Short mmCIF file of C-alpha atoms and ligand atoms in Angstrom, two decimals:
data_model
loop_
_atom_site.label_atom_id
_atom_site.label_comp_id
_atom_site.label_asym_id
_atom_site.label_seq_id
_atom_site.Cartn_x
_atom_site.Cartn_y
_atom_site.Cartn_z
CA MET A 109 0.10 0.35 0.15
CA LYS A 110 1.19 3.81 -1.11
CA THR A 111 -0.62 5.46 1.94
CA ILE A 112 1.78 6.21 4.47
CA ILE A 113 -0.53 5.66 8.25
CA GLU A 114 -1.01 7.06 11.20
CA PRO A 115 0.35 4.17 13.20
CA PHE A 116 -1.99 3.72 15.80
CA ARG A 117 -5.32 3.76 16.68
CA ILE A 118 -6.47 6.42 19.48
CA LYS A 119 -7.41 5.17 23.14
CA SER A 120 -7.94 8.41 25.09
CA VAL A 121 -9.18 12.48 23.01
CA GLU A 122 -8.58 15.61 24.51
CA PRO A 123 -11.81 17.67 22.19
CA ILE A 124 -10.75 20.41 20.37
CA ARG A 125 -12.63 24.10 21.06
CA MET A 126 -13.76 24.81 17.71
CA THR A 127 -13.66 29.25 17.56
CA THR A 128 -14.20 31.34 14.94
CA ARG A 129 -12.09 33.86 13.11
CA THR A 130 -13.53 37.26 14.71
CA GLU A 131 -13.27 35.35 18.21
CA ARG A 132 -10.01 34.48 17.64
CA ALA A 133 -9.28 37.80 16.98
CA ALA A 134 -10.30 39.24 19.84
CA LYS A 135 -8.04 36.39 21.41
CA LEU A 136 -5.15 38.26 19.67
CA ARG A 137 -5.37 41.06 20.82
CA ALA A 138 -6.64 40.96 24.20
CA ALA A 139 -3.27 38.60 24.42
CA LEU A 140 -0.83 41.49 22.93
CA TYR A 141 -0.50 39.97 20.11
CA ASN A 142 1.86 37.16 21.65
CA LEU A 143 0.70 33.74 20.47
CA PHE A 144 3.12 32.93 23.53
CA GLY A 145 -0.07 35.23 25.90
CA LEU A 146 -3.40 32.91 24.46
CA HIS A 147 -5.16 30.76 26.04
CA ALA A 148 -3.88 26.85 24.61
CA ASP A 149 -8.43 26.58 24.65
CA ASP A 150 -8.03 28.75 21.74
CA VAL A 151 -6.15 26.72 19.84
CA LEU A 152 -7.45 24.59 17.75
CA ILE A 153 -3.44 22.55 16.66
CA ASP A 154 -0.90 23.28 18.06
CA LEU A 155 2.28 23.66 17.07
CA LEU A 156 3.97 26.28 19.01
CA THR A 157 6.40 23.10 19.94
CA ASP A 158 6.98 19.14 19.10
CA SER A 159 8.92 19.51 23.25
CA GLY A 160 7.29 17.43 25.86
CA THR A 161 3.80 18.14 23.68
CA GLY A 162 3.02 14.60 21.88
CA ALA A 163 1.31 11.07 23.00
CA MET A 164 2.34 8.90 24.99
CA SER A 165 0.98 5.13 24.50
CA ALA A 166 -0.90 3.63 26.13
CA GLU A 167 2.12 0.52 27.72
CA GLN A 168 3.85 4.51 28.30
CA TRP A 169 1.27 5.21 31.02
CA ALA A 170 0.93 1.31 32.51
CA ALA A 171 4.74 2.31 33.03
CA THR A 172 3.69 4.93 35.14
CA MET A 173 2.82 2.85 37.15
CA ARG A 174 4.89 0.96 37.65
CA GLY A 175 7.74 3.81 38.59
CA ASP A 176 9.46 3.55 42.18
CA GLU A 177 9.09 6.56 44.25
CA SER A 178 12.11 5.44 46.81
CA TYR A 179 14.62 8.50 46.78
CA ALA A 180 17.83 6.19 46.65
CA GLY A 181 18.30 3.04 44.11
CA SER A 182 14.62 2.83 42.50
CA PRO A 183 14.36 -0.39 40.06
CA SER A 184 12.88 2.76 37.63
CA PHE A 185 16.33 4.46 37.20
CA GLU A 186 18.18 0.65 36.78
CA ARG A 187 15.22 0.26 33.87
CA PHE A 188 15.42 4.13 32.86
CA GLN A 189 18.60 3.47 32.08
CA ALA A 190 18.96 0.03 30.81
CA ALA A 191 17.06 1.57 27.94
CA VAL A 192 19.11 5.18 27.46
CA GLN A 193 22.04 2.49 27.39
CA ASN A 194 21.28 -0.41 25.14
CA LEU A 195 20.70 2.64 22.18
CA MET A 196 23.67 5.06 23.89
CA PRO A 197 26.59 3.20 25.45
CA PHE A 198 28.08 5.43 27.25
CA LYS A 199 29.16 4.78 31.66
CA HIS A 200 27.65 7.12 33.33
CA ILE A 201 24.02 8.13 32.86
CA ILE A 202 22.73 10.52 35.12
CA PRO A 203 18.86 11.86 34.85
CA THR A 204 18.17 15.61 35.08
CA HIS A 205 14.50 17.62 34.77
CA GLN A 206 14.66 18.68 31.60
CA GLY A 207 17.54 18.90 28.44
CA ARG A 208 18.75 21.91 29.57
CA ALA A 209 19.17 20.64 33.38
CA ALA A 210 21.72 18.72 31.81
CA GLU A 211 23.31 21.45 29.38
CA ALA A 212 23.12 23.35 32.42
CA ILE A 213 25.98 20.80 34.68
CA LEU A 214 27.50 20.13 30.39
CA MET A 215 28.42 23.58 31.37
CA ALA A 216 29.23 23.86 34.84
CA ILE A 217 32.07 21.97 34.68
CA PHE A 218 33.93 22.62 30.91
CA GLY A 219 32.15 25.84 30.91
CA GLY A 220 33.47 29.54 31.62
CA HIS A 221 35.28 32.11 31.17
CA GLY A 222 36.82 33.34 28.05
CA GLN A 223 36.32 29.12 26.61
CA ASN A 224 35.48 28.93 23.00
CA ILE A 225 32.61 25.56 22.05
CA PRO A 226 31.80 25.16 18.60
CA SER A 227 28.64 22.31 17.65
CA ASN A 228 27.42 23.03 13.39
CA THR A 229 24.42 24.39 15.81
CA HIS A 230 24.11 25.42 19.23
CA PHE A 231 20.64 24.81 20.40
CA ASP A 232 18.74 28.40 22.69
CA THR A 233 19.07 27.31 25.99
CA THR A 234 22.78 25.05 24.68
CA ARG A 235 23.97 28.67 23.70
CA GLY A 236 21.99 30.45 26.92
CA ASN A 237 24.03 27.81 28.91
CA ILE A 238 27.68 28.06 27.39
CA GLU A 239 27.22 32.56 27.71
CA ALA A 240 25.65 32.54 31.07
CA SER A 241 28.65 29.77 32.13
CA GLY A 242 31.90 33.02 30.39
CA ALA A 243 31.83 30.81 27.47
CA PHE A 244 31.60 31.73 23.82
CA ALA A 245 29.27 29.36 21.48
CA HIS A 246 30.30 28.79 17.52
CA ASP A 247 28.38 27.56 14.73
CA LEU A 248 29.57 25.51 12.03
CA VAL A 249 27.29 24.69 9.88
CA ILE A 250 27.30 24.10 6.04
CA ALA A 251 27.43 26.54 3.68
CA GLU A 252 24.03 24.37 2.33
CA GLY A 253 22.33 24.46 6.15
CA ARG A 254 21.94 27.99 6.16
CA ASP A 255 20.27 28.20 2.12
CA GLY A 256 16.78 27.27 2.50
CA GLN A 257 16.54 25.87 -1.34
CA SER A 258 19.86 23.71 -1.04
CA ASN A 259 18.34 20.68 -1.18
CA HIS A 260 21.87 19.06 -0.27
CA PRO A 261 21.30 15.08 2.10
CA PHE A 262 22.42 16.62 4.86
CA LYS A 263 21.63 20.11 5.21
CA GLY A 264 22.75 20.08 9.17
CA ASN A 265 26.71 18.71 9.16
CA MET A 266 28.65 20.60 10.57
CA ASP A 267 31.65 21.72 8.30
CA ILE A 268 34.81 19.67 9.02
CA ALA A 269 37.39 21.45 6.97
CA ALA A 270 36.04 25.24 9.35
CA LEU A 271 36.05 23.07 12.60
CA GLU A 272 39.68 22.40 12.05
CA ALA A 273 41.00 25.61 10.77
CA PHE A 274 38.66 26.91 14.40
CA MET A 275 40.69 24.17 16.69
CA ASP A 276 44.57 25.41 15.91
CA GLN A 277 42.98 28.49 16.10
CA HIS A 278 41.40 28.47 19.47
CA GLY A 279 43.46 25.14 20.35
CA ASP A 280 43.64 25.65 24.40
CA SER A 281 40.15 27.66 25.04
CA VAL A 282 38.19 24.08 23.65
CA PRO A 283 36.80 22.14 26.42
CA ILE A 284 34.37 20.07 24.74
CA VAL A 285 33.39 19.95 20.65
CA MET A 286 29.59 19.13 20.70
CA LEU A 287 27.12 18.27 17.55
CA THR A 288 23.68 18.79 17.52
CA ILE A 289 21.02 16.12 15.98
CA THR A 290 19.14 17.39 14.72
CA ASN A 291 20.62 20.65 13.80
CA ASN A 292 17.18 22.12 15.44
CA ALA A 293 18.17 25.31 14.64
CA GLY A 294 18.67 25.27 10.99
CA GLY A 295 15.10 23.99 10.54
CA GLY A 296 14.72 20.01 11.81
CA GLN A 297 17.81 18.60 8.79
CA PRO A 298 19.65 15.74 9.87
CA VAL A 299 23.66 15.22 10.51
CA SER A 300 25.57 11.92 8.99
CA LEU A 301 26.99 8.61 10.33
CA GLU A 302 30.35 9.95 7.73
CA ASN A 303 30.05 12.93 9.27
CA ILE A 304 29.82 12.56 13.26
CA ARG A 305 32.82 9.84 12.35
CA ALA A 306 34.22 13.43 10.65
CA VAL A 307 33.64 15.40 14.48
CA ALA A 308 34.14 12.73 16.82
CA ALA A 309 38.19 12.50 14.34
CA VAL A 310 38.89 16.40 14.64
CA ALA A 311 38.20 16.41 19.01
CA LYS A 312 39.88 13.41 18.75
CA ALA A 313 43.30 14.69 17.51
CA HIS A 314 43.12 17.00 19.51
CA GLY A 315 42.34 15.22 22.79
CA LYS A 316 38.89 16.93 23.43
CA PRO A 317 35.66 14.90 24.28
CA PHE A 318 33.04 15.21 21.99
CA ILE A 319 29.35 15.81 23.01
CA ILE A 320 26.53 14.92 20.84
CA ASP A 321 23.31 16.89 22.08
CA GLY A 322 20.95 14.55 20.28
CA CYS A 323 17.80 15.71 21.22
CA ARG A 324 16.29 14.22 18.00
CA PHE A 325 18.15 11.05 17.28
CA ALA A 326 15.52 9.06 16.00
CA GLU A 327 14.46 11.08 13.14
CA ASN A 328 17.92 11.39 12.24
CA ALA A 329 18.41 7.73 12.74
CA TRP A 330 16.44 7.40 10.64
CA PHE A 331 17.46 9.96 8.00
CA ILE A 332 20.56 7.80 7.96
CA LYS A 333 18.49 4.90 6.68
CA GLN A 334 16.72 7.06 4.01
CA ARG A 335 19.80 8.59 2.72
CA GLU A 336 23.36 7.97 3.70
CA PRO A 337 24.71 5.60 1.67
CA GLY A 338 25.29 2.64 2.43
CA GLN A 339 23.09 2.99 5.96
CA GLY A 340 19.52 1.58 3.84
CA ASP A 341 19.39 -2.51 4.87
CA ARG A 342 21.09 -1.64 8.80
CA SER A 343 17.67 -0.76 11.81
CA ILE A 344 17.63 2.32 13.06
CA PRO A 345 18.76 1.32 16.94
CA ASP A 346 21.63 -0.38 15.12
CA ILE A 347 22.12 3.28 13.30
CA VAL A 348 21.67 4.80 16.56
CA ARG A 349 24.14 3.02 18.91
CA ASP A 350 26.78 4.16 15.70
CA CYS A 351 26.62 7.58 16.15
CA PHE A 352 26.71 7.65 19.46
CA ALA A 353 29.38 4.91 19.96
CA MET A 354 31.57 7.65 18.41
CA ALA A 355 30.90 10.09 21.34
CA ASP A 356 32.18 11.37 25.03
CA GLY A 357 29.13 12.28 25.90
CA MET A 358 25.91 13.61 25.79
CA THR A 359 22.90 15.73 26.60
CA MET A 360 19.18 15.22 26.26
CA SER A 361 16.15 16.62 25.86
CA ALA A 362 13.80 13.46 27.10
CA LYS A 363 10.94 15.90 26.21
CA LYS A 364 11.32 15.17 22.19
CA ASP A 365 12.64 11.92 20.59
CA ALA A 366 11.86 9.81 23.99
CA PHE A 367 7.98 9.70 23.65
CA GLY A 368 8.11 12.17 26.83
CA ASN A 369 6.38 15.10 28.61
CA ILE A 370 9.28 15.75 31.33
CA GLY A 371 13.46 14.12 31.41
CA GLY A 372 16.27 14.43 30.12
CA TRP A 373 19.41 13.17 30.62
CA LEU A 374 23.44 13.73 30.89
CA ALA A 375 25.50 10.82 29.53
CA LEU A 376 29.42 10.85 30.36
CA ASN A 377 32.80 7.79 29.74
CA ASP A 378 34.78 9.71 32.13
CA ASP A 379 34.18 8.91 35.35
CA GLY A 380 36.23 11.51 36.54
CA PHE A 381 33.44 13.95 34.38
CA ALA A 382 31.15 11.56 35.83
CA GLU A 383 31.93 12.39 39.57
CA GLN A 384 32.05 16.37 39.02
CA ALA A 385 28.54 16.22 36.82
CA ARG A 386 26.79 14.24 39.57
CA VAL A 387 27.97 16.38 42.11
CA ARG A 388 26.58 19.12 40.68
CA LEU A 389 23.11 17.21 40.11
CA ILE A 390 22.73 16.81 43.40
CA GLN A 391 22.77 20.30 44.38
CA THR A 392 20.54 21.50 41.35
CA GLU A 393 18.27 18.67 40.58
CA GLY A 394 18.65 15.68 43.30
CA PHE A 395 19.64 12.18 44.39
CA PRO A 396 21.82 10.92 40.97
CA THR A 397 18.65 8.00 40.61
CA TYR A 398 16.21 10.21 40.38
CA GLY A 399 18.04 13.95 39.31
CA GLY A 400 14.52 15.96 37.92
CA LEU A 401 11.94 13.59 37.54
CA ALA A 402 10.44 11.37 39.55
CA GLY A 403 9.84 6.86 39.22
CA ARG A 404 7.16 7.53 36.99
CA ASP A 405 8.32 9.40 34.98
CA LEU A 406 12.07 7.56 34.32
CA ASP A 407 9.73 3.99 33.66
CA ALA A 408 7.74 6.51 31.22
CA LEU A 409 10.51 7.72 29.52
CA ALA A 410 12.30 3.90 29.80
CA GLN A 411 9.75 2.35 27.36
CA GLY A 412 8.99 5.46 25.17
CA LEU A 413 12.49 4.85 23.72
CA THR A 414 11.96 1.33 23.11
CA GLU A 415 9.19 2.44 20.38
CA ILE A 416 10.69 5.92 19.17
CA VAL A 417 12.92 3.37 16.99
CA ASP A 418 10.11 2.04 15.84
CA GLU A 419 9.56 1.74 11.53
CA ASP A 420 6.99 3.05 10.77
CA TYR A 421 6.35 5.63 13.51
CA LEU A 422 9.24 6.88 11.68
CA ARG A 423 8.60 6.45 8.08
CA TYR A 424 4.58 8.27 9.46
CA ARG A 425 6.22 11.18 11.74
CA VAL A 426 9.13 12.11 8.64
CA ARG A 427 6.01 11.86 6.09
CA THR A 428 3.79 14.48 8.23
CA ASN A 429 6.62 17.22 6.95
CA GLU A 430 7.36 16.05 3.36
CA TYR A 431 3.57 15.92 2.84
CA ILE A 432 2.87 20.02 3.80
CA VAL A 433 6.15 21.13 2.58
CA GLU A 434 5.73 18.66 -1.11
CA ARG A 435 1.81 21.00 -1.01
CA LEU A 436 2.80 24.06 -0.60
CA ASP A 437 5.92 24.21 -2.62
CA ALA A 438 3.26 23.68 -4.88
CA MET A 439 0.95 25.42 -4.42
CA GLY A 440 4.51 28.72 -4.29
CA ILE A 441 4.83 28.94 -0.46
CA PRO A 442 8.23 29.61 0.68
CA VAL A 443 9.25 26.62 2.64
CA VAL A 444 11.89 25.77 3.60
CA LYS A 445 13.80 22.38 1.70
CA PRO A 446 14.29 19.41 2.12
CA ALA A 447 11.55 18.89 5.12
CA GLY A 448 13.09 18.40 8.40
CA GLY A 449 12.48 16.64 10.79
CA HIS A 450 9.89 17.50 12.86
CA ALA A 451 8.65 20.84 11.78
CA VAL A 452 7.81 22.74 8.76
CA PHE A 453 9.71 26.29 7.95
CA ILE A 454 8.76 28.79 6.12
CA ASP A 455 10.57 31.24 4.67
CA ALA A 456 8.60 34.84 5.46
CA LYS A 457 11.42 37.12 4.24
CA ARG A 458 10.89 35.42 0.72
CA TRP A 459 7.39 35.45 1.09
CA LEU A 460 6.52 39.13 2.49
CA PRO A 461 9.32 41.07 0.66
CA GLN A 462 7.58 44.13 1.29
CA ILE A 463 7.75 44.45 5.31
CA ASP A 464 10.69 45.67 6.65
CA PRO A 465 12.83 42.36 8.52
CA LEU A 466 12.59 44.82 11.70
CA HIS A 467 8.83 44.59 11.93
CA TYR A 468 9.08 40.99 11.76
CA PRO A 469 8.05 39.09 8.63
CA ALA A 470 6.90 36.15 10.17
CA HIS A 471 5.41 36.57 12.99
CA ALA A 472 2.76 38.91 11.00
CA VAL A 473 2.78 35.68 8.90
CA ALA A 474 2.21 33.30 12.51
CA CYS A 475 -0.46 35.48 14.33
CA ARG A 476 -2.58 35.62 10.71
CA LEU A 477 -2.28 31.80 10.05
CA TYR A 478 -3.70 31.76 13.99
CA GLU A 479 -6.47 34.25 13.09
CA ILE A 480 -7.76 32.13 10.12
CA GLY A 481 -7.53 28.78 12.31
CA GLY A 482 -6.79 28.98 15.09
CA ILE A 483 -3.19 26.61 14.24
CA ARG A 484 -0.21 28.45 16.87
CA SER A 485 2.94 28.78 15.23
CA CYS A 486 6.60 30.29 16.51
CA GLU A 487 7.71 32.64 15.15
CA ILE A 488 12.12 32.33 14.27
CA GLY A 489 13.48 35.30 13.46
CA SER A 490 13.79 39.92 14.51
CA VAL A 491 11.48 38.52 17.33
CA MET A 492 13.99 36.11 18.49
CA PHE A 493 16.71 36.93 17.76
CA GLY A 494 16.96 40.69 16.59
CA ARG A 495 17.46 41.67 21.16
CA GLN A 496 21.40 42.83 21.24
CA PRO A 497 22.69 42.68 23.94
CA ASP A 498 23.62 46.49 24.45
CA GLY A 499 19.34 47.23 24.04
CA SER A 500 19.99 47.35 20.32
CA GLU A 501 18.38 45.67 16.96
CA LYS A 502 19.12 44.03 14.65
CA ALA A 503 18.03 41.47 11.50
CA ALA A 504 18.73 38.13 12.43
CA ALA A 505 19.13 35.91 9.52
CA MET A 506 16.75 34.93 8.51
CA GLU A 507 12.84 35.61 9.42
CA LEU A 508 10.87 31.77 9.69
CA VAL A 509 8.18 31.09 10.91
CA ARG A 510 8.36 26.80 12.58
CA LEU A 511 5.28 24.16 12.41
CA ALA A 512 6.92 22.22 15.01
CA PHE A 513 4.49 18.83 15.03
CA PRO A 514 3.44 17.07 18.96
CA ARG A 515 4.92 13.54 18.96
CA ARG A 516 1.28 11.29 17.47
CA THR A 517 -0.98 13.29 18.54
CA TYR A 518 -2.15 15.31 15.20
CA THR A 519 -3.38 13.67 12.13
CA GLN A 520 -3.83 14.15 8.44
CA SER A 521 -6.30 15.62 7.70
CA HIS A 522 -4.85 17.98 10.59
CA ALA A 523 -1.80 18.40 8.36
CA ASP A 524 -4.80 18.73 5.30
CA TYR A 525 -6.47 21.61 7.43
CA VAL A 526 -2.96 23.09 8.55
CA ILE A 527 -2.13 23.00 4.55
CA GLU A 528 -5.37 24.55 3.43
CA ALA A 529 -5.35 27.87 6.39
CA PHE A 530 -1.82 27.90 4.18
CA GLY A 531 -4.07 28.41 1.15
CA GLU A 532 -6.52 31.39 2.94
CA LEU A 533 -3.59 33.32 4.24
CA GLN A 534 -1.92 33.53 0.46
CA ALA A 535 -4.89 34.77 -0.96
CA GLU A 536 -4.74 38.07 1.62
CA ILE A 537 -0.73 37.68 1.70
CA ASP A 538 -0.79 41.83 0.19
CA ASP A 539 -2.60 42.77 3.24
CA LEU A 540 0.15 41.97 6.19
CA LYS A 541 1.11 44.50 8.17
CA GLY A 542 4.15 44.80 10.26
CA PHE A 543 4.67 44.83 14.11
CA ARG A 544 6.08 46.48 16.71
CA ILE A 545 7.66 45.98 20.01
CA THR A 546 5.68 47.87 22.76
CA GLN A 547 7.02 46.43 25.74
CA GLU A 548 10.64 44.33 26.56
CA PRO A 549 12.47 42.18 28.78
CA ALA A 550 15.77 42.40 28.93
CA ILE A 551 16.31 38.88 27.17
CA MET A 552 14.61 36.09 26.15
CA ARG A 553 11.83 38.95 24.77
CA HIS A 554 10.29 37.11 22.78
CA PHE A 555 8.06 35.11 25.16
CA THR A 556 6.81 38.28 26.76
CA CYS A 557 6.91 41.43 24.75
CA ARG A 558 4.02 42.84 23.40
CA PHE A 559 3.37 43.96 20.19
CA ALA A 560 1.06 46.57 18.26
CA PRO A 561 0.29 45.98 14.69
CA LEU A 562 1.29 48.58 12.18
N1 LIG B 767 18.93 20.96 22.70
C1 LIG B 767 17.92 21.27 21.33
C2 LIG B 767 17.52 20.67 19.49
C3 LIG B 767 16.53 21.38 21.57
O1 LIG B 767 15.48 21.35 20.38
C4 LIG B 767 16.27 21.86 23.22
C5 LIG B 767 14.74 22.15 23.25
C6 LIG B 767 16.93 21.74 23.78
C7 LIG B 767 18.37 21.07 23.33
C8 LIG B 767 16.11 21.64 25.03
O2 LIG B 767 15.69 21.85 25.34
O3 LIG B 767 13.23 21.85 26.34
O4 LIG B 767 14.48 19.75 27.14
O5 LIG B 767 14.98 21.88 28.10
N2 LIG B 767 13.13 22.38 21.99
C9 LIG B 767 12.46 22.70 22.28
C10 LIG B 767 11.95 22.74 20.78
C11 LIG B 767 11.86 23.99 23.46
O6 LIG B 767 11.25 23.75 20.97
O7 LIG B 767 12.95 23.33 19.84
P1 LIG B 767 13.66 21.24 26.53
#
């Protein structure tokens, strides 16, 4: 059969409250045009993030009942640790409440004043944790990764020549080399096994630990299986093991490819670094056999890790985005190609060249999309990145709208609805006006700033 179906049936549902365009326009005004300010009940299809928003399976809910809440030595931790080590063969597995907590602990060990940490592209919380420690975050993704129209199969790859030059230049001030799979900031684009191997080799040649941010490791492995020569016949767990066997550690947000609503971990091979990490963990998260989580969460994640590597799931997962990208592209709407693993990205700079980047064209698209269809998306452009540390404003490199799909949550008719809403939006595109920010905090302004339409 050619039709790729959702490989699950639904046992428990959450109703979507229908609203009219007039109601949504009023809600948006009341939220001062910040989509983070909306009540989730007023959203029909919530594509704000794929983080912690997915559906747990019946087996995961069953596993939560097995959860053991002992403060120390919980069997839930043993099951969690075994499930992680089955895919990622690291010696020390340190549970945290989410990915950024693992990053904070990692930076307490490796960050610090004047240090320089390269990656393909650091996610914003990783960058935040690096910079808060006094270090500098550097993004060395290949040139194709910055080009929304390049059809390169692995647009998340690190530029190896740039990494080598970087290591030569910064030498002793580089504590670790990082790599984000898939590259979220670059549109959920994958990194090839060959590239992971090359990054590992550069790190090793310079005697630096190599740490993978593995949030979307299963989607990345699926792309490797589909696109990398010689990988097509291998199982997903096999490919995953290969990726992580080359690293010295990892950070993880289990809210992505572990099917968790909460959770994360830090993994390390080195005994001394792991000891430092556990001391920090006890200070900031909790005892090493639960970290920042309840025993029931650890059991849900252990089960989730056995489900996320299922090929029928991954085929459906990645196909959802491809399906939307193909149709929007055919309609002439500028989308980032090829489709990434967890999200569809719209290039608002190309779609709305008449709106100045500092009048936030991607924000204008996101607001109108909500008005038309009740769809909540996320601006990744000058609202998110435009404010400089000195308070001045500078346009971001790209003005994108991200539609991130929660896992196992929406169906194909929801995808068709999103496509239809974009058709309506296209018919009104010339009417769209920009926005100005009327009030903003000093950092992370996109979460809480207020807007007025121009
Ligand atoms: N690394 C990557 C690549 C991420 O995408 C995220 C989160 C994190 C680290 C931090 O993990 O949220 O568990 O603390 N990304 C979410 C998103 C928030 O919407 O893309 P966390």
